[in-house]
Coordinates of C-alpha atoms and ligand atoms in Angstrom, one line a residue:
M72 CA -22.5 -50.0 -55.0
H73 CA -21.1 -46.0 -55.2
F74 CA -19.4 -46.3 -51.9
A75 CA -17.0 -42.7 -53.2
A76 CA -14.9 -42.1 -50.7
F77 CA -14.6 -46.0 -49.8
I78 CA -13.1 -47.0 -53.5
S79 CA -10.7 -44.8 -52.6
I80 CA -8.9 -46.3 -50.4
G81 CA -9.1 -49.3 -52.4
I82 CA -9.1 -52.1 -49.8
I83 CA -12.4 -53.6 -49.0
I84 CA -11.7 -55.4 -45.3
S85 CA -13.9 -57.1 -43.6
N86 CA -12.7 -55.5 -40.6
S87 CA -14.2 -52.3 -41.7
V88 CA -17.9 -52.5 -42.5
V89 CA -20.0 -50.7 -45.7
A90 CA -24.0 -51.0 -45.7
D91 CA -25.1 -54.0 -48.4
S92 CA -27.8 -56.4 -47.7
C93 CA -25.4 -59.0 -46.8
S94 CA -24.8 -57.2 -43.8
K95 CA -25.5 -58.6 -39.4
P96 CA -26.7 -55.7 -37.9
P97 CA -24.4 -52.8 -38.3
V98 CA -23.0 -51.9 -33.9
V99 CA -20.5 -49.3 -33.1
H100 CA -17.9 -48.9 -30.3
T101 CA -18.0 -45.8 -28.8
A102 CA -16.3 -44.5 -25.3
L103 CA -19.4 -44.5 -23.7
G104 CA -20.6 -48.6 -24.6
S105 CA -21.2 -50.4 -28.2
I106 CA -24.5 -50.0 -30.2
K107 CA -26.6 -52.0 -31.8
G108 CA -28.6 -50.7 -35.3
S109 CA -30.2 -52.0 -38.1
V110 CA -29.9 -51.5 -42.6
L111 CA -32.4 -48.7 -44.2
E112 CA -32.0 -48.7 -47.8
S113 CA -32.0 -45.0 -49.7
R114 CA -34.2 -43.4 -52.1
L115 CA -32.2 -44.5 -55.4
G116 CA -31.9 -47.6 -53.5
R117 CA -28.4 -47.6 -51.9
Q118 CA -28.2 -49.1 -48.2
F119 CA -26.4 -47.3 -45.5
F120 CA -26.8 -47.3 -41.7
A121 CA -29.7 -46.8 -38.8
F122 CA -28.2 -46.1 -35.5
R123 CA -31.6 -44.5 -33.9
G124 CA -33.3 -43.2 -30.8
I125 CA -29.8 -43.0 -29.0
R126 CA -30.3 -41.7 -25.1
Y127 CA -27.5 -38.1 -25.4
A128 CA -28.5 -37.5 -22.0
Q129 CA -29.9 -38.5 -19.2
P130 CA -33.7 -38.3 -18.9
P131 CA -35.0 -35.2 -18.0
T132 CA -37.0 -35.5 -15.2
R133 CA -37.5 -35.4 -11.5
D134 CA -35.4 -33.0 -9.9
L135 CA -33.4 -32.4 -13.3
R136 CA -36.7 -31.5 -14.9
F137 CA -36.2 -27.8 -16.0
Q138 CA -32.6 -27.8 -16.0
A139 CA -29.6 -28.3 -18.1
P140 CA -29.4 -32.1 -19.5
K141 CA -27.1 -34.3 -17.7
P142 CA -24.6 -35.9 -20.3
V143 CA -25.3 -39.9 -20.2
T144 CA -23.0 -42.6 -18.4
A145 CA -21.2 -45.6 -20.1
W146 CA -23.0 -48.9 -20.7
E147 CA -22.0 -52.6 -20.4
D148 CA -24.6 -53.8 -22.7
L149 CA -25.0 -53.8 -26.3
L150 CA -27.0 -50.8 -26.9
D151 CA -30.5 -51.2 -28.8
A152 CA -30.6 -48.8 -30.8
T153 CA -32.9 -50.0 -33.8
E154 CA -35.5 -48.4 -33.7
D155 CA -36.9 -43.8 -33.0
G156 CA -36.9 -43.5 -29.8
P157 CA -39.7 -41.7 -28.0
M158 CA -40.7 -38.2 -28.9
C159 CA -40.4 -35.2 -27.0
P160 CA -44.1 -35.2 -25.2
Q161 CA -46.5 -32.9 -26.5
P162 CA -50.2 -33.8 -28.2
A163 CA -49.9 -36.8 -30.1
Y164 CA -52.4 -38.6 -31.9
N165 CA -50.8 -41.8 -30.4
R166 CA -49.2 -41.6 -26.3
S167 CA -47.0 -44.6 -26.3
E168 CA -45.2 -42.5 -28.3
V169 CA -44.6 -39.7 -26.7
S170 CA -41.6 -39.9 -23.0
E171 CA -40.3 -37.1 -21.5
D172 CA -36.9 -39.9 -21.6
C173 CA -36.6 -38.2 -25.0
L174 CA -33.7 -37.1 -25.1
R175 CA -32.7 -38.0 -27.8
L176 CA -30.7 -39.1 -31.1
N177 CA -29.9 -41.1 -34.8
V178 CA -26.9 -41.5 -36.6
Y179 CA -27.6 -42.5 -40.1
T180 CA -24.4 -43.3 -42.2
K181 CA -22.9 -45.6 -44.6
Q182 CA -19.9 -46.1 -43.7
I183 CA -18.3 -46.8 -39.9
P184 CA -15.0 -47.6 -39.7
G185 CA -13.5 -51.1 -38.1
E186 CA -10.2 -51.6 -35.5
L187 CA -7.7 -51.6 -38.4
I188 CA -8.6 -49.8 -41.2
R189 CA -9.5 -45.6 -41.6
I190 CA -12.0 -44.5 -43.5
R191 CA -12.3 -40.9 -44.5
P192 CA -14.8 -39.6 -42.3
Q193 CA -17.8 -37.9 -43.9
S194 CA -19.3 -34.2 -42.7
V195 CA -21.9 -33.6 -40.3
L196 CA -25.4 -32.2 -42.0
V197 CA -27.1 -31.7 -37.8
Y198 CA -30.9 -32.1 -38.3
I199 CA -32.9 -29.2 -35.2
H200 CA -37.0 -30.1 -36.1
P201 CA -39.4 -27.4 -36.1
G202 CA -42.8 -26.8 -34.5
G203 CA -42.6 -23.6 -32.6
F204 CA -40.9 -25.1 -29.7
Y205 CA -44.1 -27.5 -28.9
A206 CA -44.0 -30.0 -31.2
F207 CA -42.6 -32.4 -34.1
S208 CA -39.8 -34.5 -33.6
G209 CA -36.7 -35.8 -34.8
Q210 CA -38.1 -40.0 -35.1
S211 CA -38.1 -40.2 -38.5
R212 CA -40.2 -43.0 -38.9
N213 CA -43.3 -39.5 -38.0
N214 CA -41.2 -36.0 -39.5
A215 CA -37.6 -37.1 -40.4
G216 CA -37.2 -40.1 -42.8
P217 CA -33.1 -40.2 -43.7
Q218 CA -33.9 -41.7 -47.7
Y219 CA -33.5 -38.0 -50.2
L220 CA -30.0 -37.3 -47.9
M221 CA -28.5 -40.8 -47.2
D222 CA -28.0 -40.4 -51.2
Q223 CA -25.4 -38.1 -50.7
D224 CA -21.8 -38.8 -49.2
I225 CA -22.8 -37.4 -45.1
V226 CA -23.3 -38.9 -42.0
L227 CA -26.9 -37.5 -41.1
V228 CA -27.9 -37.0 -37.3
T229 CA -31.9 -36.1 -36.5
I230 CA -31.5 -34.6 -32.7
N231 CA -35.3 -34.3 -29.9
Y232 CA -35.2 -31.6 -27.7
R233 CA -37.8 -31.2 -24.5
L234 CA -40.6 -29.1 -25.8
G235 CA -42.5 -26.2 -24.8
S236 CA -43.3 -25.8 -20.5
L237 CA -41.1 -29.1 -20.0
G238 CA -38.7 -27.7 -22.6
F239 CA -39.1 -23.2 -21.9
M240 CA -40.5 -22.5 -19.0
S241 CA -38.6 -19.5 -17.7
T242 CA -39.0 -18.2 -14.5
G243 CA -36.2 -16.1 -13.7
T244 CA -35.1 -18.0 -11.1
A245 CA -32.1 -20.9 -10.8
D246 CA -35.0 -23.4 -10.3
C247 CA -36.2 -23.0 -14.2
P248 CA -33.5 -20.2 -15.4
G249 CA -35.2 -21.3 -19.1
N250 CA -33.9 -22.5 -22.1
A251 CA -33.2 -26.0 -21.4
G252 CA -35.0 -27.2 -24.9
L253 CA -32.1 -25.1 -26.2
K254 CA -29.0 -26.4 -23.9
D255 CA -30.3 -29.5 -24.9
Q256 CA -29.6 -29.0 -28.5
V257 CA -25.8 -28.5 -27.4
M258 CA -25.4 -31.4 -25.0
A259 CA -26.2 -33.2 -28.7
L260 CA -23.3 -30.9 -30.4
R261 CA -21.4 -32.2 -27.7
W262 CA -21.9 -35.7 -27.8
I263 CA -21.6 -35.8 -32.0
R264 CA -18.4 -34.1 -31.5
D265 CA -17.0 -36.7 -29.0
H266 CA -18.6 -39.9 -30.4
I267 CA -19.7 -39.7 -34.6
S268 CA -16.4 -40.8 -35.5
S269 CA -17.0 -44.1 -34.4
F270 CA -20.2 -44.2 -37.1
G271 CA -17.7 -42.1 -40.0
G272 CA -18.5 -39.1 -39.0
N273 CA -16.3 -35.7 -39.3
P274 CA -16.8 -34.1 -35.7
D275 CA -14.4 -31.2 -37.8
S276 CA -17.2 -30.6 -40.6
V277 CA -20.4 -30.3 -38.9
T278 CA -23.5 -27.9 -40.3
L279 CA -26.1 -27.5 -38.6
M280 CA -29.4 -27.9 -41.1
G281 CA -32.7 -26.4 -38.9
Y282 CA -36.5 -25.4 -39.5
S283 CA -38.0 -22.6 -38.1
A284 CA -37.9 -23.7 -34.4
G285 CA -35.0 -24.9 -35.3
A286 CA -34.0 -22.1 -37.5
L287 CA -34.1 -20.1 -34.8
S288 CA -32.3 -22.0 -33.0
S289 CA -29.5 -22.6 -35.1
T290 CA -29.1 -18.1 -35.9
L291 CA -29.0 -18.3 -31.5
H292 CA -26.3 -21.4 -31.8
L293 CA -24.1 -18.8 -33.1
I294 CA -23.9 -16.4 -30.4
S295 CA -23.9 -19.0 -27.9
P296 CA -21.4 -19.5 -25.4
M297 CA -22.3 -22.4 -24.9
S298 CA -22.6 -23.8 -28.4
R299 CA -19.1 -22.3 -29.7
G300 CA -16.8 -24.6 -31.6
L301 CA -19.6 -27.1 -32.0
F302 CA -20.3 -26.4 -35.7
H303 CA -18.9 -25.0 -38.8
R304 CA -21.8 -24.0 -40.9
A305 CA -25.4 -23.7 -40.4
I306 CA -27.9 -23.7 -42.2
V307 CA -30.7 -21.5 -41.2
M308 CA -34.5 -22.0 -43.2
S309 CA -37.5 -20.0 -42.3
A310 CA -37.2 -18.3 -39.0
A311 CA -34.2 -16.6 -37.1
A312 CA -34.2 -15.1 -34.1
T313 CA -33.5 -11.3 -34.6
S314 CA -37.1 -10.2 -35.8
Q315 CA -39.7 -7.3 -34.1
V316 CA -40.2 -10.3 -31.1
D317 CA -38.3 -8.8 -28.0
I318 CA -36.1 -11.5 -26.0
P319 CA -37.1 -11.2 -22.9
T320 CA -34.9 -12.3 -19.8
D321 CA -37.7 -14.5 -18.3
Q322 CA -41.7 -15.4 -18.9
I323 CA -43.0 -15.7 -15.3
E324 CA -46.9 -14.8 -16.2
L325 CA -47.0 -17.8 -19.0
A326 CA -45.3 -19.9 -16.3
R327 CA -47.4 -19.3 -13.9
K328 CA -50.7 -20.0 -16.1
Q329 CA -49.5 -23.5 -17.2
A330 CA -49.1 -23.0 -13.5
A331 CA -52.9 -22.5 -12.3
L332 CA -53.8 -24.8 -15.4
L333 CA -52.1 -27.5 -13.5
G334 CA -53.6 -26.9 -10.2
C335 CA -50.2 -25.7 -8.8
E336 CA -49.2 -22.4 -6.7
V337 CA -48.7 -19.3 -8.5
T338 CA -46.3 -17.9 -5.3
P339 CA -43.6 -18.8 -4.3
T340 CA -42.1 -18.5 -7.9
E341 CA -39.7 -21.5 -5.7
K342 CA -42.5 -23.7 -4.2
M343 CA -45.0 -23.3 -8.4
V344 CA -41.7 -24.6 -9.6
A345 CA -41.3 -27.7 -7.2
C346 CA -45.4 -28.3 -7.7
L347 CA -44.8 -28.2 -10.9
R348 CA -41.7 -31.2 -11.0
Q349 CA -44.3 -33.7 -9.3
K350 CA -47.3 -33.2 -12.3
P351 CA -46.7 -35.7 -14.9
A352 CA -45.2 -34.8 -17.8
T353 CA -48.4 -35.9 -19.8
E354 CA -50.4 -33.1 -17.9
F355 CA -48.4 -30.4 -19.6
A356 CA -48.8 -31.7 -23.2
D357 CA -52.6 -32.2 -22.5
S358 CA -52.8 -28.0 -21.8
L359 CA -50.9 -27.2 -24.1
E360 CA -54.2 -25.7 -26.2
Y361 CA -55.1 -23.8 -23.3
M362 CA -51.9 -21.7 -23.1
F363 CA -52.9 -19.6 -26.3
V364 CA -54.8 -16.4 -25.4
I365 CA -56.1 -17.5 -29.6
S366 CA -56.8 -20.0 -31.9
W367 CA -52.7 -22.0 -31.0
N368 CA -51.6 -18.0 -31.2
P369 CA -48.3 -16.6 -30.5
V370 CA -47.8 -18.8 -32.6
L371 CA -44.4 -19.0 -30.9
L372 CA -45.8 -19.2 -27.4
W373 CA -42.4 -20.2 -25.2
K374 CA -39.6 -17.7 -25.8
P375 CA -36.0 -18.4 -25.8
V376 CA -34.4 -15.9 -23.2
V377 CA -30.8 -13.8 -22.4
E378 CA -30.9 -15.7 -19.0
P379 CA -30.2 -14.1 -16.0
N380 CA -26.8 -15.0 -14.5
L381 CA -27.7 -17.1 -11.4
G382 CA -24.5 -19.4 -11.1
Q383 CA -25.5 -21.2 -14.4
E384 CA -24.2 -22.7 -17.9
R385 CA -26.0 -19.4 -20.1
F386 CA -26.9 -20.5 -23.0
L387 CA -27.6 -16.7 -24.5
D388 CA -26.3 -13.8 -22.4
R389 CA -27.2 -11.1 -25.3
D390 CA -29.7 -9.1 -27.5
P391 CA -29.3 -12.4 -30.0
T392 CA -30.1 -8.6 -32.8
E393 CA -27.8 -6.4 -31.1
A394 CA -25.2 -9.7 -31.4
F395 CA -25.9 -9.5 -34.6
L396 CA -25.7 -6.2 -35.0
K397 CA -22.2 -5.8 -33.7
G398 CA -20.9 -8.9 -35.8
D399 CA -20.1 -10.6 -31.5
F400 CA -21.5 -13.6 -33.1
T401 CA -19.1 -17.4 -35.0
K402 CA -19.1 -16.3 -38.0
V403 CA -18.8 -19.7 -40.7
P404 CA -21.0 -19.9 -43.6
I405 CA -24.6 -19.6 -43.9
I406 CA -27.0 -20.9 -46.2
A407 CA -30.2 -19.3 -45.7
G408 CA -33.6 -18.3 -46.6
I409 CA -37.4 -19.0 -46.8
T410 CA -40.6 -20.4 -49.1
K411 CA -42.4 -18.3 -50.9
D412 CA -45.7 -18.2 -48.5
E413 CA -45.0 -18.8 -45.4
F414 CA -47.5 -18.6 -43.4
A415 CA -50.8 -18.6 -44.9
G416 CA -52.4 -20.9 -43.1
P417 CA -53.1 -19.3 -40.3
A418 CA -54.8 -16.6 -42.3
V419 CA -56.9 -19.6 -43.5
A420 CA -58.4 -20.9 -40.9
F421 CA -58.3 -17.3 -39.3
L422 CA -60.7 -16.1 -41.9
K423 CA -62.4 -19.5 -42.9
N424 CA -63.9 -19.4 -39.1
E425 CA -66.8 -16.4 -38.6
T426 CA -66.4 -16.2 -35.3
L427 CA -62.3 -15.5 -34.8
R428 CA -63.1 -13.9 -38.8
N429 CA -64.8 -11.4 -36.5
E430 CA -63.4 -10.7 -33.2
L431 CA -60.1 -10.2 -35.3
D432 CA -62.0 -7.2 -37.7
Q433 CA -63.1 -5.9 -34.0
N434 CA -60.0 -5.8 -32.2
F435 CA -57.5 -6.3 -34.6
D436 CA -56.0 -3.3 -32.5
T437 CA -54.9 -5.9 -29.6
L438 CA -55.4 -8.8 -31.7
A439 CA -52.5 -8.1 -34.0
P440 CA -49.8 -7.6 -31.5
V441 CA -50.9 -11.6 -29.8
L442 CA -50.3 -12.4 -34.2
F443 CA -47.9 -11.0 -34.9
L444 CA -45.7 -11.3 -32.7
Y445 CA -44.8 -7.7 -31.1
E446 CA -45.4 -5.8 -27.8
R447 CA -48.7 -5.4 -26.8
H448 CA -51.0 -2.0 -24.4
T449 CA -49.4 0.6 -25.7
E450 CA -49.8 3.9 -27.5
E451 CA -47.0 2.6 -30.0
S452 CA -48.0 -1.1 -30.2
R453 CA -51.4 0.2 -31.6
N454 CA -50.6 2.5 -34.5
R455 CA -48.2 0.0 -35.7
S456 CA -51.5 -1.9 -35.2
K457 CA -53.5 0.6 -37.5
L458 CA -50.4 0.4 -39.8
L459 CA -49.9 -3.1 -39.7
R460 CA -54.2 -2.9 -41.6
E461 CA -53.9 -0.3 -43.6
K462 CA -50.8 -1.2 -45.2
F463 CA -51.6 -5.0 -45.9
L464 CA -55.6 -5.7 -45.4
G465 CA -57.3 -1.9 -46.5
D466 CA -59.8 -0.2 -44.6
E467 CA -62.9 -2.9 -45.5
S468 CA -63.8 -5.7 -42.6
L469 CA -62.1 -9.2 -42.6
S470 CA -62.7 -11.6 -46.0
L471 CA -61.7 -14.2 -47.1
S472 CA -61.6 -13.2 -50.9
N473 CA -60.8 -9.3 -50.0
S474 CA -57.9 -9.9 -46.9
L475 CA -56.4 -13.6 -48.1
T476 CA -53.3 -12.2 -49.4
G477 CA -52.7 -9.7 -46.8
L478 CA -53.4 -11.1 -43.8
N479 CA -51.1 -13.8 -44.9
Y480 CA -48.3 -11.6 -45.7
L481 CA -49.1 -10.1 -42.2
F482 CA -48.5 -13.4 -40.6
A483 CA -45.6 -14.6 -43.4
D484 CA -43.3 -11.0 -42.3
S485 CA -44.4 -11.5 -38.9
L486 CA -43.5 -15.0 -37.9
I487 CA -40.6 -15.7 -40.6
G488 CA -39.6 -13.0 -43.4
F489 CA -38.9 -10.1 -41.9
A490 CA -36.5 -12.2 -39.1
M491 CA -35.0 -13.7 -42.1
H492 CA -34.4 -10.3 -43.7
R493 CA -32.5 -8.9 -41.0
F494 CA -30.7 -11.8 -39.9
I495 CA -29.1 -12.0 -43.4
Q496 CA -28.5 -7.9 -44.1
L497 CA -27.2 -8.5 -40.4
A498 CA -25.3 -11.5 -40.7
S499 CA -24.0 -11.0 -44.3
R500 CA -21.6 -7.6 -43.4
H501 CA -19.8 -10.2 -41.4
T502 CA -19.6 -13.4 -43.1
T503 CA -20.1 -15.1 -46.3
V504 CA -24.4 -15.6 -46.1
Y505 CA -26.3 -17.6 -49.6
Q506 CA -29.2 -16.9 -49.7
Y507 CA -32.7 -19.1 -51.1
K508 CA -36.3 -18.2 -51.7
F509 CA -38.0 -21.9 -52.2
S510 CA -40.5 -21.2 -54.9
Y511 CA -41.3 -24.5 -55.7
V512 CA -44.9 -26.0 -56.1
G513 CA -45.0 -30.0 -56.6
R514 CA -48.0 -32.1 -56.4
Y515 CA -48.0 -32.3 -51.8
S516 CA -48.0 -29.2 -49.4
F517 CA -48.8 -28.9 -46.3
L518 CA -51.8 -25.8 -47.4
Y519 CA -54.4 -26.9 -50.1
Y520 CA -56.6 -24.8 -50.4
P521 CA -58.9 -23.4 -51.9
D522 CA -60.5 -27.0 -53.0
D523 CA -58.6 -29.0 -50.4
K524 CA -56.9 -30.8 -53.6
T525 CA -54.5 -27.9 -55.1
P526 CA -51.3 -26.6 -52.9
Y527 CA -51.8 -22.5 -52.5
G528 CA -48.5 -23.0 -52.9
A529 CA -45.7 -22.0 -51.5
V530 CA -46.2 -22.4 -47.9
H531 CA -44.0 -23.3 -44.8
H532 CA -42.2 -27.0 -43.9
D533 CA -43.1 -27.0 -47.9
D534 CA -39.3 -27.3 -49.3
L535 CA -38.3 -29.8 -46.0
L536 CA -41.0 -32.4 -48.9
Y537 CA -37.8 -32.9 -50.4
L538 CA -35.1 -33.9 -47.7
L539 CA -37.0 -35.9 -45.3
V540 CA -39.1 -38.1 -45.6
I541 CA -43.0 -37.3 -43.9
P542 CA -44.7 -39.8 -44.7
S543 CA -48.3 -38.1 -43.4
R544 CA -47.4 -35.3 -46.2
A545 CA -46.1 -36.9 -48.9
P546 CA -45.5 -40.2 -50.6
I547 CA -41.1 -40.8 -51.0
F548 CA -40.6 -39.7 -54.8
N549 CA -38.7 -41.6 -56.7
V550 CA -37.0 -40.9 -60.7
T551 CA -39.5 -40.3 -62.6
D552 CA -41.5 -38.7 -59.4
P553 CA -41.7 -35.2 -60.7
E554 CA -40.6 -33.6 -57.5
N555 CA -37.1 -35.4 -58.5
S556 CA -35.1 -33.0 -59.3
T557 CA -36.4 -30.7 -56.4
V558 CA -35.3 -33.5 -54.1
E559 CA -32.1 -33.6 -56.2
R560 CA -31.4 -29.7 -56.4
L561 CA -32.4 -29.2 -52.8
T562 CA -29.9 -32.9 -51.5
G563 CA -27.2 -31.8 -53.7
M564 CA -26.3 -28.5 -52.7
W565 CA -27.5 -28.3 -48.7
S566 CA -24.8 -31.9 -48.9
T567 CA -22.3 -29.5 -50.6
F568 CA -22.7 -26.4 -48.6
A569 CA -22.1 -29.4 -45.3
K570 CA -18.8 -30.9 -47.1
T571 CA -17.2 -27.3 -48.9
G572 CA -19.1 -24.2 -47.2
N573 CA -20.2 -23.2 -50.6
P574 CA -23.4 -25.1 -52.4
N575 CA -21.9 -24.4 -55.6
K576 CA -20.2 -27.2 -58.0
A577 CA -23.3 -29.2 -56.5
D578 CA -22.4 -32.7 -58.3
K579 CA -25.3 -33.6 -61.4
I580 CA -26.9 -30.6 -60.8
S581 CA -27.2 -27.5 -63.3
M582 CA -27.3 -24.6 -61.1
P583 CA -26.5 -20.6 -62.0
D584 CA -23.7 -19.6 -59.6
W585 CA -24.9 -19.0 -56.6
I586 CA -23.8 -15.9 -55.8
P587 CA -23.4 -14.8 -52.4
V588 CA -26.0 -11.9 -50.6
S589 CA -23.3 -9.0 -50.7
S590 CA -23.3 -4.8 -49.4
T591 CA -24.8 -3.7 -52.5
E592 CA -27.1 -5.8 -53.4
D593 CA -29.7 -8.7 -52.0
H594 CA -28.3 -12.0 -54.0
Y595 CA -30.9 -14.9 -54.0
L596 CA -31.2 -17.7 -55.7
N597 CA -34.5 -18.6 -56.1
I598 CA -35.5 -22.4 -56.1
G599 CA -38.8 -22.7 -58.4
Q600 CA -39.3 -25.1 -61.3
E601 CA -36.4 -24.4 -63.1
L602 CA -33.3 -22.8 -60.5
V603 CA -32.0 -18.8 -61.3
M604 CA -30.8 -16.0 -59.7
E605 CA -31.9 -12.8 -59.6
R606 CA -31.7 -9.3 -57.1
G607 CA -33.7 -8.1 -53.6
L608 CA -36.5 -10.3 -52.2
F609 CA -39.2 -8.9 -50.7
T610 CA -37.5 -5.3 -51.0
E611 CA -40.9 -3.3 -50.7
R612 CA -42.7 -5.3 -48.0
F613 CA -39.3 -5.7 -45.2
A614 CA -38.4 -2.0 -45.8
F615 CA -41.8 -0.9 -43.9
W616 CA -41.0 -3.8 -41.4
D617 CA -37.4 -2.3 -40.8
Q618 CA -39.0 0.8 -41.0
L619 CA -42.0 0.2 -38.5
F620 CA -39.2 -1.7 -35.8
P621 CA -36.2 -0.3 -36.4
I622 CA -33.0 -1.4 -35.8
P623 CA -32.7 -0.5 -32.1
S624 CA -29.4 1.6 -31.9
V625 CA -26.3 -0.1 -30.8
K626 CA -26.3 0.2 -26.4
N627 CA -22.4 0.6 -26.4
D628 CA -20.5 -1.1 -22.9
Ligands
NAG774 C1 -48.9 -46.2 -31.0 O1 -46.8 -46.4 -30.9 C2 -46.4 -47.4 -30.6 C3 -45.5 -47.6 -31.2 O2 -44.8 -47.2 -31.8 C4 -47.4 -48.7 -31.8 O3 -47.1 -49.9 -31.1 C5 -48.2 -48.6 -31.8 O4 -49.0 -49.4 -33.2 C6 -48.8 -47.0 -32.3 N1 -50.4 -47.6 -32.4 C7 -51.7 -46.7 -33.0 C8 -52.5 -46.7 -32.7 O5 -51.9 -46.4 -33.9
NAG775 C1 -63.9 -21.3 -34.8 O1 -63.1 -20.1 -33.9 C2 -63.5 -20.7 -33.2 C3 -62.1 -20.9 -31.9 O2 -61.0 -21.2 -31.6 C4 -64.2 -22.6 -32.3 O3 -64.4 -22.7 -30.4 C5 -65.1 -22.7 -33.1 O4 -65.7 -24.6 -32.8 C6 -63.8 -23.0 -35.0 N1 -64.6 -22.8 -35.7 C7 -65.3 -23.6 -36.8 C8 -66.4 -23.8 -37.4 O5 -64.6 -24.5 -36.9
NAG776 C1 -49.4 7.3 -32.3 O1 -50.0 8.3 -33.9 C2 -49.8 9.2 -32.6 C3 -50.9 9.7 -33.6 O2 -50.6 9.6 -35.5 C4 -49.3 10.6 -33.1 O3 -49.7 11.7 -32.3 C5 -48.5 9.8 -31.9 O4 -47.6 10.1 -31.3 C6 -47.9 8.5 -32.2 N1 -47.0 7.6 -30.9 C7 -46.4 7.4 -30.4 C8 -46.4 6.5 -29.8 O5 -46.0 6.5 -31.2
NAG777 C1 -42.8 -43.4 -58.9 O1 -43.9 -43.3 -57.6 C2 -45.6 -43.4 -59.2 C3 -46.1 -42.6 -58.0 O2 -45.6 -42.3 -57.0 C4 -45.5 -44.5 -60.1 O3 -46.1 -43.9 -60.3 C5 -44.7 -45.2 -60.3 O4 -44.5 -46.4 -60.7 C6 -43.1 -45.2 -59.3 N1 -41.9 -44.7 -60.8 C7 -40.9 -46.4 -60.1 C8 -40.4 -46.6 -61.2 O5 -40.4 -46.5 -59.1
NAG778 C1 -33.7 -38.1 -61.0 O1 -32.8 -37.9 -60.1 C2 -31.8 -38.7 -60.7 C3 -30.5 -39.3 -60.1 O2 -29.9 -37.9 -59.2 C4 -31.2 -38.2 -61.7 O3 -30.2 -39.0 -62.5 C5 -31.9 -38.7 -63.5 O4 -31.5 -37.8 -64.5 C6 -33.6 -38.1 -62.3 N1 -34.5 -38.5 -63.7 C7 -35.7 -37.7 -63.8 C8 -36.5 -38.8 -64.9 O5 -35.4 -36.1 -63.6

């Protein structure tokens, strides 16, 4: 066994527990009660402990629906955490896998402290899952298998948070002020602060690792007054809160759309919210599809909101872009980046389908702001649509052969790339930001095109395949698979960063010096077949977006 930290103590005392094949089911004792876990095996065959489906908040049901979560209370019996808990309600293929009682987290660790001996606590990596704020989970069996990261000496925590209308509905009133799913994430971070040492984790070394909606969340934790002090580093993968998207104070119109779909009267607001509290959670999940404007767009349906002060504890109290511009955020070291091709998926979907393609072609000026997330209905909006079409699609009518690359760029930049560009530009003035571009293309992908067998490129979520096991998308890569070195590099650099705040000098990985972004040079690590330092990430494209959506001037307050 290779438990470096453990061996450095020099002795193995039965009272402290290390995972091995002869272990009985592991038990940890927390201030709330005792928890029974199980033993799993990592990619390279190391045993580790898994404690899954642990409630970190009370079930957010009835009066707690649409409200900030409440902490869990202590329990007497041994809590069984040997299996994943449910996902939060979402359109799922298997009903028995979802429940509104979904505020759960999973902890993976290689060693847990005993009563007599102390171990060296390990740094903690917290995974905040993607899914547009309406899909996926932190479950090990479906979305976030720990077998790769548990070859590193860290403690991994994956979390669920409320999704869709149940997690993000905002009416501008105290009964539904918004950001509930983000407050769940804060509650999970508080739980980690209070209890992770029982699992061998170090509460003073916590790194957020968010992907897509989870990355957007991570950038909000950097400015949220509720998240302050709960983490020490951030890995921000493929989304940020600093885009052209306006962050409203409520989304009452979308709330009314949901209410109408579930047969609730839409006024007065208090009555509407009370009615929505009575509806089964499954009805929200089942109606999700009808909440969109066109074919699952806008991808970002429910947004975080700048909460009006209604007496509640506010997760977000100011505009994100403005906060980063002013340097008004928690200045921790950051890894941030995007994939080379990001959102080709929706581009293919739109261009392949004749109805959708014609609709977009004929109504581009009004549909573009829906798909690419900017304000609708104004003259400026129509002007922007025209400029975007001209730049990315030319003046021909849309076709799969001629428009795919341009439409891919439009989705990629508007949903992911431009926000990341602005985030890195603003944050790097105040803290260390290691930027990457993920361009490695393996045998598996989230988009196979054109022949349904070949990966299109390095699209959104493809880099996750080398950090977490996602069984529906790829098998577990072993050491002889060609993907081996990408797994090694990503898990090695990410966990080294989680331990030290610097991804350089990761064990066993040969890499160039990963230089942070500076005020004069847009340095980034290109993570492809090899690791190479380059400069100027999609400079020309982002300059165009910068011109179209200039950084707002700072209001003095
Ligand atoms: C649905 O999920 C449950 C609980 O995980 C599992 O026991 C059952 O086999 C699943 N059903 C199908 C059809 O996958
Ligand atoms: C094309 O898109 C429309 C609108 O979303 C949908 O109703 C239709 O089923 C799609 N057609 C195909 C062939 O997928
Ligand atoms: C929109 O474009 C037209 C024509 O170029 C220009 O005259 C007008 O001022 C623009 N309006 C806005 C609000 O940008
Ligand atoms: C690794 O996985 C591949 C399939 O991806 C399999 O063919 C091969 O035998 C495996 N190698 C080892 C050493 O298990
Ligand atoms: C795969 O990764 C392991 C673990 O770091 C490494 O020791 C090994 O050299 C790699 N194997 C191959 C065939 O590249």
